Coordinates of C-alpha atoms and ligand atoms in Angstrom, one line a residue:
X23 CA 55.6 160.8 83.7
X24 CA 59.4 160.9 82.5
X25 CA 61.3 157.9 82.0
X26 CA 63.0 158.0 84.3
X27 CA 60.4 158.7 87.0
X28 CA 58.4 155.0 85.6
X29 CA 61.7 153.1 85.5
X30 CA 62.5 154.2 89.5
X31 CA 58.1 153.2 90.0
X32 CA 58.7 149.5 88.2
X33 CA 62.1 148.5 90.2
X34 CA 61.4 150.0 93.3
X35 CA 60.0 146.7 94.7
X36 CA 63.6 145.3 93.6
X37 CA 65.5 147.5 95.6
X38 CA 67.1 146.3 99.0
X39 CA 65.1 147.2 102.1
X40 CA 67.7 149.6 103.5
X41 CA 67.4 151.7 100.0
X42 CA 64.3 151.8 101.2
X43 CA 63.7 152.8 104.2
X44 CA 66.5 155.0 103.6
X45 CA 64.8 157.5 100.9
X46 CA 61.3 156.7 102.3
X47 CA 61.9 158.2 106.4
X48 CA 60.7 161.3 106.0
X49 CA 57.3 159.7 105.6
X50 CA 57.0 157.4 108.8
X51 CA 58.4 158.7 112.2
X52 CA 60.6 156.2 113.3
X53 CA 60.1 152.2 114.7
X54 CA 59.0 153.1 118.2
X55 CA 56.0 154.6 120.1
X56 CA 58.8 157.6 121.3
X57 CA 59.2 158.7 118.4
X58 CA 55.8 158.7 117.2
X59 CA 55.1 160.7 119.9
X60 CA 58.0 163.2 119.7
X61 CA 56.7 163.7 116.1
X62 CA 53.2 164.4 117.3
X63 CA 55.0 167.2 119.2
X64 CA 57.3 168.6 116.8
X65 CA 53.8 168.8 114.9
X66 CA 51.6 170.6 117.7
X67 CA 54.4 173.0 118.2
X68 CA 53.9 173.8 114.3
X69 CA 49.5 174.2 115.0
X70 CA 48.9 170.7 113.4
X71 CA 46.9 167.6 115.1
X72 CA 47.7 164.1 114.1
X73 CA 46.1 160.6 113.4
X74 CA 48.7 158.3 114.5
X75 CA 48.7 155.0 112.6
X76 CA 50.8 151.9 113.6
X77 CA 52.3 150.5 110.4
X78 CA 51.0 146.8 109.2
X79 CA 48.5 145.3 106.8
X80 CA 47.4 142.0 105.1
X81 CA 48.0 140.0 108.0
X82 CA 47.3 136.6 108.2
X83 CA 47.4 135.3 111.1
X84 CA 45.5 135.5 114.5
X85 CA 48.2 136.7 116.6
X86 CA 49.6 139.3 114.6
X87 CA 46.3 140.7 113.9
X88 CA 46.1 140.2 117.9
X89 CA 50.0 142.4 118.3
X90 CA 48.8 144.9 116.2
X91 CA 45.4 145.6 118.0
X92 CA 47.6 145.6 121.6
X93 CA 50.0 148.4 120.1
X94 CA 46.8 150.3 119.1
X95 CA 45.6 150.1 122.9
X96 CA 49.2 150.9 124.1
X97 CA 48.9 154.3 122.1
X98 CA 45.9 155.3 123.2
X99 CA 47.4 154.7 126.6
X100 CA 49.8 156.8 125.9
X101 CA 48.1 159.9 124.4
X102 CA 46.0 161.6 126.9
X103 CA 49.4 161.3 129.4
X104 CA 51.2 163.7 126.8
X105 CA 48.1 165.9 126.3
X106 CA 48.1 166.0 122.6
X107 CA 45.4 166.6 119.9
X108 CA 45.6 163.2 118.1
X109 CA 43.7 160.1 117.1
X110 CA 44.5 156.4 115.6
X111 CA 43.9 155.3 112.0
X112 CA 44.3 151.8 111.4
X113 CA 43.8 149.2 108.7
X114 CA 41.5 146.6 108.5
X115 CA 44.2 143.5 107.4
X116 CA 46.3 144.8 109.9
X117 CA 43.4 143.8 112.4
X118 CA 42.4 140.8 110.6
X119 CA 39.9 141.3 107.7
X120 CA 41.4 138.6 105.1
X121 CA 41.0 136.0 107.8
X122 CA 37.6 136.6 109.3
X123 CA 35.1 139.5 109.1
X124 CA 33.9 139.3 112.2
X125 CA 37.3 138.6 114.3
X126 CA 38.1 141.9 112.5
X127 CA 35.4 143.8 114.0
X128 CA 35.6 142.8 117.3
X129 CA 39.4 143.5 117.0
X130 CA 38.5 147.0 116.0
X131 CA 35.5 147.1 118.4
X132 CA 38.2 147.1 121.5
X133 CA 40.4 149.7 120.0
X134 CA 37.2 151.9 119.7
X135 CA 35.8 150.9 123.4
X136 CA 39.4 151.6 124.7
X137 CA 39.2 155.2 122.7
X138 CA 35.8 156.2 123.6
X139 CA 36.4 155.4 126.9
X140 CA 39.6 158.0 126.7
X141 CA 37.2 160.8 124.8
X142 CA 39.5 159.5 121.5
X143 CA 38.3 158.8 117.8
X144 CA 39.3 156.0 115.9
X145 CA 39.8 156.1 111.9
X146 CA 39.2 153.2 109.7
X147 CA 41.5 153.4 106.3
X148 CA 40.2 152.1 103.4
X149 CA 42.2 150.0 101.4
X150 CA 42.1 148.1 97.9
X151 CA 38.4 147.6 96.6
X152 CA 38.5 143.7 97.1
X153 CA 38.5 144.6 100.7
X154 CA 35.7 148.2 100.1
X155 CA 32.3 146.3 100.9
X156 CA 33.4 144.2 104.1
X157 CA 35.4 147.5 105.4
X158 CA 32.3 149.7 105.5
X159 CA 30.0 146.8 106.9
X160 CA 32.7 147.0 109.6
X161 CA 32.7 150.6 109.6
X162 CA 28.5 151.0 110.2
X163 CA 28.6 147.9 112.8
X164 CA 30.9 150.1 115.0
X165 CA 29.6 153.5 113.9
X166 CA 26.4 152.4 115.3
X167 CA 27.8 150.9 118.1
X168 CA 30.0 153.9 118.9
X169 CA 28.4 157.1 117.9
X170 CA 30.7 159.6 117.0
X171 CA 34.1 158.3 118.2
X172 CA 34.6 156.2 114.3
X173 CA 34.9 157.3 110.9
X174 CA 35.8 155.9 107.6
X175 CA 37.8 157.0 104.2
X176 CA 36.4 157.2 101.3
X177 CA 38.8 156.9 98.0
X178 CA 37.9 159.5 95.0
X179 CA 39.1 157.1 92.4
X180 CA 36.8 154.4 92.9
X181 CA 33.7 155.2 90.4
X182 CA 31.6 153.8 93.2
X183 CA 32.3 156.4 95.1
X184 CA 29.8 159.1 94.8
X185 CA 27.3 156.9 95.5
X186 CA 28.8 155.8 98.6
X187 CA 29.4 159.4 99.7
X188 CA 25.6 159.7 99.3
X189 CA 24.9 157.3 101.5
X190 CA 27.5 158.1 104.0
X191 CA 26.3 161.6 104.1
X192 CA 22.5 160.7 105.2
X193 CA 24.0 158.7 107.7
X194 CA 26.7 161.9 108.9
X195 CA 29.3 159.4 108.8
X196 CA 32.6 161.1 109.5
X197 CA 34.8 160.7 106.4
X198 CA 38.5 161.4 105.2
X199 CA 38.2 161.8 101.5
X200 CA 41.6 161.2 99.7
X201 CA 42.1 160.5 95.9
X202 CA 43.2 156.3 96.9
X203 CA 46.3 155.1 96.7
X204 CA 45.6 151.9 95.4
X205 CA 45.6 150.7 91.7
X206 CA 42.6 149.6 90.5
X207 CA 41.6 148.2 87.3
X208 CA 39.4 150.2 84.6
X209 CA 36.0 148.8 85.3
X210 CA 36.1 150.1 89.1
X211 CA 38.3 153.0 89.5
X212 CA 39.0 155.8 87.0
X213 CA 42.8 156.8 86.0
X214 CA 43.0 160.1 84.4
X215 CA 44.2 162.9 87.3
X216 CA 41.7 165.3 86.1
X217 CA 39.1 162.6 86.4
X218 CA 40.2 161.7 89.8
X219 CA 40.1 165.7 90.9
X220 CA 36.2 166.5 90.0
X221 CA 35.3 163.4 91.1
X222 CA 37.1 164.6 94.3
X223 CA 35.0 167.9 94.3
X224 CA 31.7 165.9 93.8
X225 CA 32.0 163.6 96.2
X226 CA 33.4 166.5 99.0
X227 CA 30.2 168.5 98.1
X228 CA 27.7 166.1 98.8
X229 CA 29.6 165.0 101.7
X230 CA 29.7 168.6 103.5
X231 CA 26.1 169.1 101.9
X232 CA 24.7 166.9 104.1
X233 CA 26.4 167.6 106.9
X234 CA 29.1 165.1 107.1
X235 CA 32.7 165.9 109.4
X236 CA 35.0 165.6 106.6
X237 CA 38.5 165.1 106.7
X238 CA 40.1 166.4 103.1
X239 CA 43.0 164.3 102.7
X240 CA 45.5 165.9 99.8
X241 CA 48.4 167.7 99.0
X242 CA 47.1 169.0 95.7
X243 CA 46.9 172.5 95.9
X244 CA 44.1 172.5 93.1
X245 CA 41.8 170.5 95.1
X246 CA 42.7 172.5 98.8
X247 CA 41.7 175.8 96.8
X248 CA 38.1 174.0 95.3
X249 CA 37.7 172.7 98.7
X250 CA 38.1 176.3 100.5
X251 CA 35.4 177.3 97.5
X252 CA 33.0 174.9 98.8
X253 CA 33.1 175.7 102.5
X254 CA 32.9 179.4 101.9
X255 CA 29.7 178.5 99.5
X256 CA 28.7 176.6 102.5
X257 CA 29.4 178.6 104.8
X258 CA 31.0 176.1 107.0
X259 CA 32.7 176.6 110.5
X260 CA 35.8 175.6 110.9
X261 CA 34.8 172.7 113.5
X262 CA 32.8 171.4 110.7
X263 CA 35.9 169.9 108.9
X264 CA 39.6 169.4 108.8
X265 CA 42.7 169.1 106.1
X266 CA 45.0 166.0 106.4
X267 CA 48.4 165.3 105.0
X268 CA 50.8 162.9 105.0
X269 CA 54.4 163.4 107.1
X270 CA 57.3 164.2 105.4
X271 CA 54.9 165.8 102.2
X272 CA 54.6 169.7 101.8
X273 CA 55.2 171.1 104.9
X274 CA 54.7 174.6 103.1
X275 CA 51.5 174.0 102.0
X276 CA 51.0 172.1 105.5
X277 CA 51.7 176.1 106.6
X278 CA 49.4 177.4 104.4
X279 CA 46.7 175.8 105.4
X280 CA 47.2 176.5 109.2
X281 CA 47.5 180.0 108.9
X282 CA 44.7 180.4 106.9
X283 CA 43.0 179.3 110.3
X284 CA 41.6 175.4 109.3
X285 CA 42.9 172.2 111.5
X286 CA 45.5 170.3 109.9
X287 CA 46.0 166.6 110.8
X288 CA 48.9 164.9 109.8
X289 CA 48.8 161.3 109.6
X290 CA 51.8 159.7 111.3
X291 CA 52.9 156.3 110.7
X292 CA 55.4 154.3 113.0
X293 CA 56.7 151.2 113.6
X294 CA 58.6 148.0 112.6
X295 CA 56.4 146.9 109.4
X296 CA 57.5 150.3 107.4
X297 CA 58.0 148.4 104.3
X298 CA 54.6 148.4 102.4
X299 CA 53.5 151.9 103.6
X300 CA 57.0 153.1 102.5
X301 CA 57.6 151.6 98.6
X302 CA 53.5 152.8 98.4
X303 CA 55.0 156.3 99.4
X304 CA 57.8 156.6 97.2
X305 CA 55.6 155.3 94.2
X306 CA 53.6 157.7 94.4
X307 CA 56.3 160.6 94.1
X308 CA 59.3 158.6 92.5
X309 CA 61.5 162.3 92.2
X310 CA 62.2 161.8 96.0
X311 CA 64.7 158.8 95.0
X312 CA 65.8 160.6 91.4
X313 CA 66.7 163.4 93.4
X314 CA 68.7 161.7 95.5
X315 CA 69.9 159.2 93.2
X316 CA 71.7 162.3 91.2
X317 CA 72.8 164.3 94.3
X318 CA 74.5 160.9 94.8
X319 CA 76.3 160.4 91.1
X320 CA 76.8 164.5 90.9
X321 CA 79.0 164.0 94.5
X322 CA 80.9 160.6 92.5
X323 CA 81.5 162.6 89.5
X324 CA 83.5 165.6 91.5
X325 CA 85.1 163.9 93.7
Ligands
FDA5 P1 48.8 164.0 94.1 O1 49.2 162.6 94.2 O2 48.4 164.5 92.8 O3 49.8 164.9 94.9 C1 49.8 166.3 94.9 C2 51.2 166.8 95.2 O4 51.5 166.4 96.5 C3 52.2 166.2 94.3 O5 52.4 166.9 93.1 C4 53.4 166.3 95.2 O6 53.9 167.6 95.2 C5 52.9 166.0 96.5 N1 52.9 164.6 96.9 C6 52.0 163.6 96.8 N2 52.4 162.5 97.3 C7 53.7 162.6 97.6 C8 54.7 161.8 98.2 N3 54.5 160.5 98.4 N4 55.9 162.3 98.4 C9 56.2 163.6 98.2 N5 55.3 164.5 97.6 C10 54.1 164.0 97.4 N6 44.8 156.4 100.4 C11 44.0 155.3 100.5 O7 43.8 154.6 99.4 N7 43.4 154.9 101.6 C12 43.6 155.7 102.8 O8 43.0 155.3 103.8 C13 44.4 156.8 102.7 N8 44.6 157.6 103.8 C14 45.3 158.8 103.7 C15 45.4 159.7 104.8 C16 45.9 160.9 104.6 C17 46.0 161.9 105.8 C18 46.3 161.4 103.3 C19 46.9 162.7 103.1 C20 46.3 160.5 102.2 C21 45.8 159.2 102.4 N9 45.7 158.3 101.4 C22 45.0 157.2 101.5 C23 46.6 158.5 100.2 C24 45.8 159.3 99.1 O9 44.9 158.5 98.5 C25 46.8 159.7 97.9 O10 47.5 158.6 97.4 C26 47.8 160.8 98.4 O11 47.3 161.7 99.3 C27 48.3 161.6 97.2 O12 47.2 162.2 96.6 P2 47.1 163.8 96.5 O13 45.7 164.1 96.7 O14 48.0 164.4 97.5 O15 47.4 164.2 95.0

């Protein structure tokens, strides 16, 4: 990574929110359930599906975790009314895992009931690996509960992983698989890129060997053309998984993938608590605010 590219990484939590959100929009679709929604359209009009995700984590306190599990009903309300292809992902903070397991899972429980009862699916993310083991005691509880209408992410990075993707797959859990977002340290995750991309390719064959719905969550062009390898070696259906992506990343490779026939989910975030998801975001690809940071001194220095 170039100098540059680490310095923007390291200060971006100093910047001022409205820096922020400013270079970070493309990636979440606005503050309001509308917008959401008219994004989910823009998107169906382009052959994609969506996962929409209300934006919030770590919470803790009762009532917020209480908010953020009423907004998830309220968009499942909303859905079926605008006849569009799309599900919920949420977080497990954001309904209440750091204060109490179980509050958590009931919290999650009602979203599910509300989305099964609405022919809906419900994704759970996964998010750092303090949080792994309680998340996919959650996720079996419900999955149990709720055949079919819940599924769970599993992140690459984590050297736990293929082990859990074992596991998952005997059980036909419905996964996204993603490389993971979160920095972990040495001992649980690995760090090297090429690393992180077989481990990637292992964990997606055992998952699809054994019959598991997978979502493949990336924008890495190397792993979408080893995971088109596997499901021709397979010989999979399309209905048999789907590719995600993130808004606002690659919309040509987003084309790509449609017209090469697959589904294509794009995960859609929206709402007042932007800020995490959105410094996360721009960490990850830090030549979104260089870019604009020298369009911005190349217009000073003409003028
Ligand atoms: P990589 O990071 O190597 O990116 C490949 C290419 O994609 C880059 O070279 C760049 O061109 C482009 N790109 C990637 N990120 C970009 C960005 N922010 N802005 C612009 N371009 C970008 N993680 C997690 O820990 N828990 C979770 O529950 C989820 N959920 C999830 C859902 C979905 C639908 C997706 C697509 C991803 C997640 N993730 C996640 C995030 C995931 O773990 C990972 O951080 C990102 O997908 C980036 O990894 P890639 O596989 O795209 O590779």
């Amino acid at each position: 990574m170039s100098l540059v590219n680490a310095l923007i990484r390291a200060t971006l939590p100093l910047a001022p929110r409205p820096v922020i959100r400013f270079f970070a929009r493309r990636y979440v679709a606005g503050t309001t359930l509308d917008q959401a929604v008219a994004t989910v359209r823009r998107l169906a009009g382009q052959g994609c599906c969506a996962t929409i995700d209300v934006l919030g984590e770590s919470v803790t306190q009762r009532a917020q975790a209480g908010a953020a599990r009423d907004e998830y009903l309220r968009v499942l309300d909303v859905l079926p009314s605008e006849r569009l292809e799309a599900n919920v992902s949420l977080k497990p903070t954001q309904l209440g895992l750091a204060i109490d397991e179980g509050f958590c899972r009931d919290n999650i429980a009602a979203i599910i009931e509300k989305a099964a009862s609405l022919g809906g699916f419900v994704r759970i993310d996964m998010e750092d690996s303090p949080t792994t083991d309680a998340t996919l005691r959650v996720f079996r509880s419900l999955a149990a509960r709720f055949p079919g209408r819940t599924g769970l992410v599993l992140q690459a990075r984590l050297r736990r992983t293929l082990a859990d993707a074992a596991a998952l797959g005997a059980e036909r859990a419905n996964i996204r698989l993603c490389k993971g977002i979160y920095l972990e340290p040495r001992p649980i995750a690995y760090e090297e890129r090429d690393i992180i991309r077989n481990a990637f390719v292992s964990a997606l064959r055992v998952l699809l060997r054994a019959g598991s719905y997978v979502g493949i969550a990336t924008h890495d062009e190397w792993l979408v053309e080893q995971a088109l390898a596997i499901i021709a070696d397979l010989g999979l259906r399309p209905d048999q998984y789907e590719f995600q992506m993130l808004l606002g990343v690659d919309p040509q490779l987003r084309r790509i993938i449609v017209d090469g026939g697959h589904t294509l989910r794009v995960y859609v975030p929206f709402g007042t608590h932007w800020y995490p998801y959105s410094v996360r975001r721009l960490r990850e690809n830090p030549t979104i605010v260089r870019a604009g940071l020298e369009g911005f001194l190349r217009g000073r220095l003409d003028r």
